[in-house]
Amino acid sequence: MGTDANDTALKLTKQGHASVRLEKDGRTLVIDPGGYSEQEAGLGADALLVTHEHPDHFDELRLRAAMEANPEAEIWTLRSVAEQLSGAFPGRVHTVGHGDTFEAAGFEVEVHGELHAVIHPDIPQITNIGFVVDGLVFHPGDALTVPERPVKTLLLPVYAPWNKYAEVLDYVRTVSPAQVYDVHDGLLGDLGLAFFGRMLGEGGPGTGGAAHNQLRPGESVRLAR
């Protein structure tokens, strides 16, 4: 699951639900420290990325705490989130969208995607963006966005009101990464985690060659280029 430290690009730490922490060269980037993640999920970040406005991905208090703890920290997100924060942190909150590229605390980031997956036709569809970090790892937020470039590591939203197992499996096959790490699993207990571990692993119909992995909150792995 991990790689030799001499061939690493990023250290990835799973946080609660949909949040991950990426570290390299003494800098830290955090994605989606929302309301289902740890209270301190954003603390220590030099850069924060938010995929969309739903509270399990965007928690204003967690982001404010991170920005206040580090006066040099900055946020990159879509307009619906940026508008709620930019007044409190002028010049430190950046609006981005599909096709944009930028550097955040030494990490190279690409933006892919535009819309949240459909939950139900009666529920308005909101905007959602995903982030490819250092050309290596892709976090799609709440969508099954296929990035317009190959990625080695896919952070897979494994369980949500808007998806089902067949869609999740076909998404992995379409993206065709070398490896998958589950995210968006905060609503699953041990039985649910075991089910997806089996169905996306050796007990299932096959991911098209992608190695499926699960991390508990607080566990880390080193990702090779």
PDB file of N, CA, C and O in Angstrom, residues 1-12 134-137 151-153 178-179 181 221-225:
ATOM      1  N   MET A   1       0.823  -1.203   0.000  1.00  0.00           N
ATOM      2  CA  MET A   1       0.000   0.000   0.000  1.00  0.00           C
ATOM      3  C   MET A   1       0.853   1.245   0.000  1.00  0.00           C
ATOM      4  O   MET A   1       0.561   2.227  -0.650  1.00  0.00           O
ATOM      5  N   GLY A   2       1.966   1.239   0.696  1.00  0.00           N
ATOM      6  CA  GLY A   2       2.874   2.371   0.688  1.00  0.00           C
ATOM      7  C   GLY A   2       4.002   2.143  -0.296  1.00  0.00           C
ATOM      8  O   GLY A   2       4.049   1.148  -1.008  1.00  0.00           O
ATOM      9  N   THR A   3       4.954   3.080  -0.341  1.00  0.00           N
ATOM     10  CA  THR A   3       6.096   2.951  -1.222  1.00  0.00           C
ATOM     11  C   THR A   3       7.339   3.351  -0.463  1.00  0.00           C
ATOM     12  O   THR A   3       7.281   3.944   0.604  1.00  0.00           O
ATOM     13  N   ASP A   4       8.482   3.038  -1.013  1.00  0.00           N
ATOM     14  CA  ASP A   4       9.745   3.389  -0.382  1.00  0.00           C
ATOM     15  C   ASP A   4       9.880   4.900  -0.255  1.00  0.00           C
ATOM     16  O   ASP A   4       9.563   5.657  -1.168  1.00  0.00           O
ATOM     17  N   ALA A   5      10.362   5.366   0.889  1.00  0.00           N
ATOM     18  CA  ALA A   5      10.436   6.798   1.164  1.00  0.00           C
ATOM     19  C   ALA A   5      11.329   7.528   0.176  1.00  0.00           C
ATOM     20  O   ALA A   5      11.203   8.740  -0.012  1.00  0.00           O
ATOM     21  N   ASN A   6      12.245   6.829  -0.475  1.00  0.00           N
ATOM     22  CA  ASN A   6      13.133   7.473  -1.435  1.00  0.00           C
ATOM     23  C   ASN A   6      12.435   7.779  -2.762  1.00  0.00           C
ATOM     24  O   ASN A   6      12.979   8.467  -3.607  1.00  0.00           O
ATOM     25  N   ASP A   7      11.234   7.236  -2.945  1.00  0.00           N
ATOM     26  CA  ASP A   7      10.522   7.429  -4.210  1.00  0.00           C
ATOM     27  C   ASP A   7       9.143   8.013  -3.962  1.00  0.00           C
ATOM     28  O   ASP A   7       8.155   7.594  -4.529  1.00  0.00           O
ATOM     29  N   THR A   8       9.047   8.978  -3.057  1.00  0.00           N
ATOM     30  CA  THR A   8       7.753   9.505  -2.683  1.00  0.00           C
ATOM     31  C   THR A   8       7.537  10.886  -3.254  1.00  0.00           C
ATOM     32  O   THR A   8       8.459  11.660  -3.445  1.00  0.00           O
ATOM     33  N   ALA A   9       6.297  11.185  -3.548  1.00  0.00           N
ATOM     34  CA  ALA A   9       5.910  12.531  -3.937  1.00  0.00           C
ATOM     35  C   ALA A   9       5.118  13.193  -2.830  1.00  0.00           C
ATOM     36  O   ALA A   9       5.324  14.351  -2.520  1.00  0.00           O
ATOM     37  N   LEU A  10       4.214  12.460  -2.239  1.00  0.00           N
ATOM     38  CA  LEU A  10       3.299  13.026  -1.260  1.00  0.00           C
ATOM     39  C   LEU A  10       3.052  12.038  -0.122  1.00  0.00           C
ATOM     40  O   LEU A  10       2.972  10.833  -0.340  1.00  0.00           O
ATOM     41  N   LYS A  11       2.866  12.585   1.060  1.00  0.00           N
ATOM     42  CA  LYS A  11       2.319  11.810   2.166  1.00  0.00           C
ATOM     43  C   LYS A  11       0.845  12.153   2.259  1.00  0.00           C
ATOM     44  O   LYS A  11       0.477  13.321   2.394  1.00  0.00           O
ATOM     45  N   LEU A  12      -0.010  11.152   2.166  1.00  0.00           N
ATOM     46  CA  LEU A  12      -1.449  11.335   2.249  1.00  0.00           C
ATOM     47  C   LEU A  12      -1.957  10.773   3.562  1.00  0.00           C
ATOM     48  O   LEU A  12      -1.674   9.618   3.888  1.00  0.00           O
ATOM     49  N   ASP A 134      -0.453  17.769  -7.885  1.00  0.00           N
ATOM     50  CA  ASP A 134       0.866  17.345  -8.366  1.00  0.00           C
ATOM     51  C   ASP A 134       0.785  16.290  -9.465  1.00  0.00           C
ATOM     52  O   ASP A 134       1.686  15.453  -9.614  1.00  0.00           O
ATOM     53  N   GLY A 135      -0.289  16.312 -10.226  1.00  0.00           N
ATOM     54  CA  GLY A 135      -0.446  15.355 -11.317  1.00  0.00           C
ATOM     55  C   GLY A 135      -0.525  13.918 -10.848  1.00  0.00           C
ATOM     56  O   GLY A 135      -0.403  12.990 -11.649  1.00  0.00           O
ATOM     57  N   LEU A 136      -0.779  13.726  -9.565  1.00  0.00           N
ATOM     58  CA  LEU A 136      -0.659  12.398  -8.974  1.00  0.00           C
ATOM     59  C   LEU A 136      -1.946  11.877  -8.376  1.00  0.00           C
ATOM     60  O   LEU A 136      -2.311  10.722  -8.572  1.00  0.00           O
ATOM     61  N   VAL A 137      -2.668  12.731  -7.637  1.00  0.00           N
ATOM     62  CA  VAL A 137      -3.829  12.279  -6.878  1.00  0.00           C
ATOM     63  C   VAL A 137      -5.017  13.171  -7.203  1.00  0.00           C
ATOM     64  O   VAL A 137      -4.884  14.394  -7.294  1.00  0.00           O
ATOM     65  N   VAL A 151      -4.399   9.877 -13.936  1.00  0.00           N
ATOM     66  CA  VAL A 151      -3.985  10.062 -12.546  1.00  0.00           C
ATOM     67  C   VAL A 151      -3.632   8.702 -11.964  1.00  0.00           C
ATOM     68  O   VAL A 151      -4.284   7.702 -12.262  1.00  0.00           O
ATOM     69  N   LYS A 152      -2.614   8.674 -11.157  1.00  0.00           N
ATOM     70  CA  LYS A 152      -2.173   7.407 -10.578  1.00  0.00           C
ATOM     71  C   LYS A 152      -3.030   6.998  -9.387  1.00  0.00           C
ATOM     72  O   LYS A 152      -3.303   5.817  -9.179  1.00  0.00           O
ATOM     73  N   THR A 153      -3.455   8.003  -8.605  1.00  0.00           N
ATOM     74  CA  THR A 153      -4.200   7.723  -7.375  1.00  0.00           C
ATOM     75  C   THR A 153      -5.540   8.437  -7.405  1.00  0.00           C
ATOM     76  O   THR A 153      -5.589   9.657  -7.559  1.00  0.00           O
ATOM     77  N   ALA A 178      -3.884   3.679 -11.039  1.00  0.00           N
ATOM     78  CA  ALA A 178      -3.126   2.528 -10.546  1.00  0.00           C
ATOM     79  C   ALA A 178      -3.661   2.067  -9.199  1.00  0.00           C
ATOM     80  O   ALA A 178      -3.620   0.880  -8.882  1.00  0.00           O
ATOM     81  N   GLN A 179      -4.164   3.017  -8.411  1.00  0.00           N
ATOM     82  CA  GLN A 179      -4.628   2.683  -7.069  1.00  0.00           C
ATOM     83  C   GLN A 179      -5.757   3.612  -6.646  1.00  0.00           C
ATOM     84  O   GLN A 179      -5.891   4.730  -7.139  1.00  0.00           O
ATOM     85  N   TYR A 181      -8.016   4.969  -3.097  1.00  0.00           N
ATOM     86  CA  TYR A 181      -8.218   5.075  -1.654  1.00  0.00           C
ATOM     87  C   TYR A 181      -9.610   5.631  -1.413  1.00  0.00           C
ATOM     88  O   TYR A 181      -9.992   6.641  -2.011  1.00  0.00           O
ATOM     89  N   VAL A 221      -0.258   7.154   4.091  1.00  0.00           N
ATOM     90  CA  VAL A 221       0.424   6.361   3.081  1.00  0.00           C
ATOM     91  C   VAL A 221       1.280   7.331   2.263  1.00  0.00           C
ATOM     92  O   VAL A 221       0.946   8.515   2.147  1.00  0.00           O
ATOM     93  N   ARG A 222       2.379   6.840   1.731  1.00  0.00           N
ATOM     94  CA  ARG A 222       3.207   7.660   0.856  1.00  0.00           C
ATOM     95  C   ARG A 222       2.941   7.269  -0.584  1.00  0.00           C
ATOM     96  O   ARG A 222       2.937   6.094  -0.933  1.00  0.00           O
ATOM     97  N   LEU A 223       2.715   8.276  -1.408  1.00  0.00           N
ATOM     98  CA  LEU A 223       2.342   8.057  -2.805  1.00  0.00           C
ATOM     99  C   LEU A 223       3.532   8.352  -3.701  1.00  0.00           C
ATOM    100  O   LEU A 223       4.110   9.429  -3.639  1.00  0.00           O
ATOM    101  N   ALA A 224       3.856   7.402  -4.578  1.00  0.00           N
ATOM    102  CA  ALA A 224       4.974   7.579  -5.485  1.00  0.00           C
ATOM    103  C   ALA A 224       4.516   8.226  -6.777  1.00  0.00           C
ATOM    104  O   ALA A 224       3.381   8.043  -7.217  1.00  0.00           O
ATOM    105  N   ARG A 225       5.429   8.941  -7.413  1.00  0.00           N
ATOM    106  CA  ARG A 225       5.127   9.495  -8.734  1.00  0.00           C
ATOM    107  C   ARG A 225       5.111   8.367  -9.763  1.00  0.00           C
ATOM    108  O   ARG A 225       5.738   7.369  -9.611  1.00  0.00           O
TER     109      ARG A 225
END
